[in-house]
mmCIF file of C-alpha atoms in Angstrom:
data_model
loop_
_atom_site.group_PDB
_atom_site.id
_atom_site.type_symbol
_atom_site.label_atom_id
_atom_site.label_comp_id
_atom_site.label_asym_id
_atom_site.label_seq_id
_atom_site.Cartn_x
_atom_site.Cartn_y
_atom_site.Cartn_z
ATOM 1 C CA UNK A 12 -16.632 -26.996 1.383
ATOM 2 C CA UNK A 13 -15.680 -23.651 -0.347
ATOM 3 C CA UNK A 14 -15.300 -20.424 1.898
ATOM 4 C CA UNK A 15 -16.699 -16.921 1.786
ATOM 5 C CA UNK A 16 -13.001 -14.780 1.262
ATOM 6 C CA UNK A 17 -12.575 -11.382 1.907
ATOM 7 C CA UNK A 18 -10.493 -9.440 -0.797
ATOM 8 C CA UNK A 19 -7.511 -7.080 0.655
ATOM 9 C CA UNK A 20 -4.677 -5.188 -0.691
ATOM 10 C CA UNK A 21 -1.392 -3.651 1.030
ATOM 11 C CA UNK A 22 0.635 -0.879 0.241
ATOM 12 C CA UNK A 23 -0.680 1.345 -2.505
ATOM 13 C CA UNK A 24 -2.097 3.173 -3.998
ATOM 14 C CA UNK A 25 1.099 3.253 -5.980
ATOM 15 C CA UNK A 26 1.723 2.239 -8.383
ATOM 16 C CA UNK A 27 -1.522 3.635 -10.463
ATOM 17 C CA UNK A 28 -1.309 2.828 -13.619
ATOM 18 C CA UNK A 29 0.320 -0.802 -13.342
ATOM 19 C CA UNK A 30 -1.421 -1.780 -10.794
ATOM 20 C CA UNK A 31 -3.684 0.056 -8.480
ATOM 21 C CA UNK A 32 -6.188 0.554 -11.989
ATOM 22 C CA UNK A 33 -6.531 -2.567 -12.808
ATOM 23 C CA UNK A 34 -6.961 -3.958 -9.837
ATOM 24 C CA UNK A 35 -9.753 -1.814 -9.466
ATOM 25 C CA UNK A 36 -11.051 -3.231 -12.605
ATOM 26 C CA UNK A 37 -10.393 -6.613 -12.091
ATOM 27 C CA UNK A 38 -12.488 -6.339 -8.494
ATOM 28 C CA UNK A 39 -15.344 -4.262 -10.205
ATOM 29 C CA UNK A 40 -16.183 -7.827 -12.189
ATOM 30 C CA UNK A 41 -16.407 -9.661 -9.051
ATOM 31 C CA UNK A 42 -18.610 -7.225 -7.521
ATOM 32 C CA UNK A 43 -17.827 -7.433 -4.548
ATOM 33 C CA UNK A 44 -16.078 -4.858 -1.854
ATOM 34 C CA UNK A 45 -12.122 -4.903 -1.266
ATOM 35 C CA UNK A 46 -9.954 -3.463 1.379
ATOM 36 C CA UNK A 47 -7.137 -0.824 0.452
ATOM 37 C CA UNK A 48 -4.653 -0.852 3.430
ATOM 38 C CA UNK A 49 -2.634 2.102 2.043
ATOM 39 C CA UNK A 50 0.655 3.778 3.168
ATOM 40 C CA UNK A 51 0.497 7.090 4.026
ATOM 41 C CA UNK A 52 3.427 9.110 1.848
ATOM 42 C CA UNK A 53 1.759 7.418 -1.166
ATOM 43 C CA UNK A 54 -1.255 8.430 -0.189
ATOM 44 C CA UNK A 55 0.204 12.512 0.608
ATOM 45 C CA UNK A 56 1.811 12.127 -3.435
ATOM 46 C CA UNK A 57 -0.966 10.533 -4.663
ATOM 47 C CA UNK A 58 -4.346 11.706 -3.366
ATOM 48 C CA UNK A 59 -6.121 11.249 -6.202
ATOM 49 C CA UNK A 60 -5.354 7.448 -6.295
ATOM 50 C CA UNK A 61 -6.507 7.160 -3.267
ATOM 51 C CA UNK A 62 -9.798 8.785 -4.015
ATOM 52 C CA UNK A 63 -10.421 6.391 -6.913
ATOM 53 C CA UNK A 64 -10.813 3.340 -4.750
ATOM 54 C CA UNK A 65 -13.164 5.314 -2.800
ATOM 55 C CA UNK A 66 -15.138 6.164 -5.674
ATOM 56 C CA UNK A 67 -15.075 2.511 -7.091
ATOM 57 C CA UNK A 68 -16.826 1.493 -3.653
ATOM 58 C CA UNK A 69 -13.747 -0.009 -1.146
ATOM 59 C CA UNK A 70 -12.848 0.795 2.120
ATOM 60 C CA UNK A 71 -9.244 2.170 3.083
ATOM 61 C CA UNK A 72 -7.470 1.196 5.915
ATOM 62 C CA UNK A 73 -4.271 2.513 7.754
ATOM 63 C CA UNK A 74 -1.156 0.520 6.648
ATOM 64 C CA UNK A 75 1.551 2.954 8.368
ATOM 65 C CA UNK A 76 3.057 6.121 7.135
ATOM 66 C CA UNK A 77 5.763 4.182 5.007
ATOM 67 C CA UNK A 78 5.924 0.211 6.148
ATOM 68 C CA UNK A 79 8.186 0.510 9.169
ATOM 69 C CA UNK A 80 11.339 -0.348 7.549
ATOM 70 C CA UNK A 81 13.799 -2.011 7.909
ATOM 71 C CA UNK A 82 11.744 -3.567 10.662
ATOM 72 C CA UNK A 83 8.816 -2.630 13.102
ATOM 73 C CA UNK A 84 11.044 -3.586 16.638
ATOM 74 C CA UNK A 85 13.444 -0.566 15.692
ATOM 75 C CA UNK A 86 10.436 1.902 16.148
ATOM 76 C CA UNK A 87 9.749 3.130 19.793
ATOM 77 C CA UNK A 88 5.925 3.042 20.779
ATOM 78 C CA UNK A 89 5.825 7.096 19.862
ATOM 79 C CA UNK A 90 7.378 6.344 16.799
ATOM 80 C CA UNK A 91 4.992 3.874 15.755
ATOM 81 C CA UNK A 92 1.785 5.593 16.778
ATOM 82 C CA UNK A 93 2.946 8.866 14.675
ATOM 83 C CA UNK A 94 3.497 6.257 11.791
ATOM 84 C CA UNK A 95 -0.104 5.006 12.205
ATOM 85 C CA UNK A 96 -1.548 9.075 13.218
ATOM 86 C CA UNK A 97 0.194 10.889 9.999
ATOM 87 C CA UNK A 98 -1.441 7.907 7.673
ATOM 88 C CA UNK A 99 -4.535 8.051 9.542
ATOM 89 C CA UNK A 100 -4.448 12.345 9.303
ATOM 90 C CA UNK A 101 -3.133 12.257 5.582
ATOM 91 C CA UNK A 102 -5.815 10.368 4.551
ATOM 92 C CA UNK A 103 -8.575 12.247 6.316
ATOM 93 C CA UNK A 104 -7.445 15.623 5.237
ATOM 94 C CA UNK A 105 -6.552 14.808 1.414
ATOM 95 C CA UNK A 106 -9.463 12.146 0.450
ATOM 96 C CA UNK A 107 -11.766 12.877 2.936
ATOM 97 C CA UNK A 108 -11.855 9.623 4.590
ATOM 98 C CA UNK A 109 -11.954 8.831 8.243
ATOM 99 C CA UNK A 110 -10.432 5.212 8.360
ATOM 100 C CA UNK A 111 -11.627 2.611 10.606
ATOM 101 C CA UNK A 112 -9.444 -0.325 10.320
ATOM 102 C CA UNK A 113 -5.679 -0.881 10.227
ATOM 103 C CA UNK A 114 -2.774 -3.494 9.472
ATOM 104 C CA UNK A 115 0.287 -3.981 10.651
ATOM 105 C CA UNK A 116 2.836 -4.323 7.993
ATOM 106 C CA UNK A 117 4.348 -7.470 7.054
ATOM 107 C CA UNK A 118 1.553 -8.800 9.249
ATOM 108 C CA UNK A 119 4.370 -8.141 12.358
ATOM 109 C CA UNK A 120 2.565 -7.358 15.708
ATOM 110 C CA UNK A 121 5.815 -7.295 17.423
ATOM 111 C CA UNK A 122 4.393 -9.824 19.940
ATOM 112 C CA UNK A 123 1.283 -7.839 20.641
ATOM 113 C CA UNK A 124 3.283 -4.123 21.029
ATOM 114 C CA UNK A 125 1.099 -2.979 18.339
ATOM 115 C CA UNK A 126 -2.441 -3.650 19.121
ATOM 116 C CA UNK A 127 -1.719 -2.557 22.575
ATOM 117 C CA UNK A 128 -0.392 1.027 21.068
ATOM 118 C CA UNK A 129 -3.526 1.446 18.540
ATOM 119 C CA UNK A 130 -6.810 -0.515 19.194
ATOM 120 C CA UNK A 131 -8.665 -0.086 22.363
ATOM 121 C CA UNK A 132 -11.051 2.321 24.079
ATOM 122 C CA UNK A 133 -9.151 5.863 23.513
ATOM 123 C CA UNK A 134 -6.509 4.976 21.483
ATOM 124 C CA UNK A 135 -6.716 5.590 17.336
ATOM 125 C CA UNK A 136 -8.852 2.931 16.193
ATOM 126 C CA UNK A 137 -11.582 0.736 18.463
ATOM 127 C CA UNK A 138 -11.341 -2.348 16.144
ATOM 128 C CA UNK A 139 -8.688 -5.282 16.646
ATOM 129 C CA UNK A 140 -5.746 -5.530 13.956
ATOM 130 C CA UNK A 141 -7.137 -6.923 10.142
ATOM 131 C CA UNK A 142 -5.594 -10.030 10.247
ATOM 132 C CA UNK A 143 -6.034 -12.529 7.677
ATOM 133 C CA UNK A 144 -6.203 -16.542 6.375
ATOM 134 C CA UNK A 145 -3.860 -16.762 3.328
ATOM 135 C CA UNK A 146 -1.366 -14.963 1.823
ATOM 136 C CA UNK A 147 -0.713 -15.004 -2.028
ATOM 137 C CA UNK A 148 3.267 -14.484 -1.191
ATOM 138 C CA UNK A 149 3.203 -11.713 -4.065
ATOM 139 C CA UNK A 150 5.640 -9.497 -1.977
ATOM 140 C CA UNK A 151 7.492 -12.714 -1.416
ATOM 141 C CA UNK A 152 8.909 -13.527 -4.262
ATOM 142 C CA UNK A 153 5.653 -14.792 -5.970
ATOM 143 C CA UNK A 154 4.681 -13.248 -9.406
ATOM 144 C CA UNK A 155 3.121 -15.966 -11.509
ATOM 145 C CA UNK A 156 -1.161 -16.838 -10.964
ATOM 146 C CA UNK A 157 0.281 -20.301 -10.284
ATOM 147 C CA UNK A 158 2.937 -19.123 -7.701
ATOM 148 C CA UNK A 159 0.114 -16.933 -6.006
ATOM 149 C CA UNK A 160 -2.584 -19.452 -6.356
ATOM 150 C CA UNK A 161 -0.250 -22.403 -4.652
ATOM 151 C CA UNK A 162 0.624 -20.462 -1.338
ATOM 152 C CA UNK A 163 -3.236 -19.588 -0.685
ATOM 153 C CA UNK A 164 -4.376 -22.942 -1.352
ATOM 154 C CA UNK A 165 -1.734 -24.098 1.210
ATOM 155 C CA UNK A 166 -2.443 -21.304 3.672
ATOM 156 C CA UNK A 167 -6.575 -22.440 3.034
ATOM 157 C CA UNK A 168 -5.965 -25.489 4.005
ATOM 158 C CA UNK A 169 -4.415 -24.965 6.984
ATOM 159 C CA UNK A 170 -7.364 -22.831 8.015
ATOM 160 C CA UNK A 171 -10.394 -23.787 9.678
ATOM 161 C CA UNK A 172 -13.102 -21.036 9.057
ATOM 162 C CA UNK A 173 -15.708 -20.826 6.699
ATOM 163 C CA UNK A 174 -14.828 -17.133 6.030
ATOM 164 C CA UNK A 175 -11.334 -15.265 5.763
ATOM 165 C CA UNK A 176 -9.455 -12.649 4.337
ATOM 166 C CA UNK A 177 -6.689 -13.256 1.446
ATOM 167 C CA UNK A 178 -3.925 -10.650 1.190
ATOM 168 C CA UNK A 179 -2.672 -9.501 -1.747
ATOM 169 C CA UNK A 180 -0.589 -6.579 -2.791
ATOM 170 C CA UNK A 181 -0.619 -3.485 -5.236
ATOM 171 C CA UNK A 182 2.016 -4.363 -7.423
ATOM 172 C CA UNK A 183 2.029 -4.938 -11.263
ATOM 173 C CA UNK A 184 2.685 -8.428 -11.016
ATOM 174 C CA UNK A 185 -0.421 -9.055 -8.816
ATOM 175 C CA UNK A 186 -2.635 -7.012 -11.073
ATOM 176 C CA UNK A 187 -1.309 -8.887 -14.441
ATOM 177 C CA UNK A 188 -1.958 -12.461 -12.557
ATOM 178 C CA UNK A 189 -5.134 -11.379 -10.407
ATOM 179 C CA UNK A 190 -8.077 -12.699 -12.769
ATOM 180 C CA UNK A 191 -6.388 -16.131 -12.900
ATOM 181 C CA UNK A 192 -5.895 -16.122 -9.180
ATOM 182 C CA UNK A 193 -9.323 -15.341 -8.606
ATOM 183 C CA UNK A 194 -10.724 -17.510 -11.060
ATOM 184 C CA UNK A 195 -8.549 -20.791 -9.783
ATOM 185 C CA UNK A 196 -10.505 -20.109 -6.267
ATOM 186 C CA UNK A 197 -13.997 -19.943 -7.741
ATOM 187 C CA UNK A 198 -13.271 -23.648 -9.471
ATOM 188 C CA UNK A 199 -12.020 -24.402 -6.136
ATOM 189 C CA UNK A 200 -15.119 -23.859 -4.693
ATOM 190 C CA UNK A 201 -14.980 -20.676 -3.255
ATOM 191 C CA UNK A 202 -16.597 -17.206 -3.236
ATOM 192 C CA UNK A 203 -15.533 -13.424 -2.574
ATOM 193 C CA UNK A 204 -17.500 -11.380 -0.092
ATOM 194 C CA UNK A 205 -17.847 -7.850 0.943
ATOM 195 C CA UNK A 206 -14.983 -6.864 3.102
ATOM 196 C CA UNK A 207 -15.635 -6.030 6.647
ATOM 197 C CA UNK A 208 -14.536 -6.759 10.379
ATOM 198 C CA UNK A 209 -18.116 -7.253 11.632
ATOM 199 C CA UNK A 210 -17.259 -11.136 10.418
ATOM 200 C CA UNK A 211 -14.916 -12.285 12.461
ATOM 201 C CA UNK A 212 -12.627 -15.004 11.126
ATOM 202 C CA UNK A 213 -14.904 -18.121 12.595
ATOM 203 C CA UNK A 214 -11.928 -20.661 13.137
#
């Protein structure tokens, strides 16, 4: 039986032109409503790309100030939360947005550190971490449809809900291979919903 998936894109909103636009496009024909996790310094040189995926009708979420690199267990808990408060304030003060949900990046909770430092009664955001059911690998080495399409159908399988989130990433290659992607999962069966957290992942 095909499942209800859940469109959502990391890093960003840079690159525009190669990517982030037509993306944007590529989502418009699908009609339905995509997640922008975005890092904040893009966001702070770029607030205008930011704005457009407002305007074309997506939500934005908080994907740290610049990825936590090299990796997130070399940040200290104040270090992290300023990573996740300057995206959160950049993006409220230069597009006007208050965001509500957040992801870690490269998916790494550091055993639970994170959601204990930023989701909960008084800390920046109430909702739980925006985790997800397949991954198209695109910052992974994957850059080919076929290549993208392989590791979700893998990661699909695997999973038992009828509705889940696929995670993509603004990047040129993604955008030049997303329309095949997405098309391969509608034979499959499947169809894109609005993205949201009131769904929970039913597994």
């Amino acid at each position: 039986m095909g499942k209800k998936l859940q469109l959502t894109f990391d890093d960003g909103p840079l690159p525009r032109n190669d990517a982030l636009v037509p993306i944007l496009n590529e989502v418009k024909g699908r009609k339905v409503v995509a997640g922008f996790f975005v890092l904040g310094q893009e966001v702070d040189q770029r607030p205008d790309a930011a704005k457009e995926i407002i305007k074309a009708g997506h939500v934005l979420g908080n994907h740290s100030w610049d990825h936590l690199e090299p990796k997130t267990s070399d940040y200290t808990d104040d270090e992290i939360v300023k990573e996740f408060q300057d995206c959160h304030d950049t993006v409220a003060n230069k597009v006007g947005v208050t965001m509500m949900h957040w992801r870690a990046p490269r998916l790494d909770l550091d055993g639970g550190r994170l959601p204990r430092l930023l989701s909960g009664s008084g800390k920046l955001y109430s909702l739980s971490h925006c985790d997800i059911a397949a991954d198209s690998k695109d910052s992974q080495g994957k850059t080919t449809a076929a290549g993208m399409l392989d590791a979700i159908r893998a990661d699909l399988a695997k999973f038992g809900g009828t509705q889940g989130r696929l995670l993509f990433h603004v990047k040129k290659e993604t955008a030049a291979a997303l329309k095949d992607v997405l098309d391969g999962l509608v034979k499959d069966g499947h169809t894109f919903v609005d993205f949201g957290q009131a769904a929970i992942l039913i597994a």
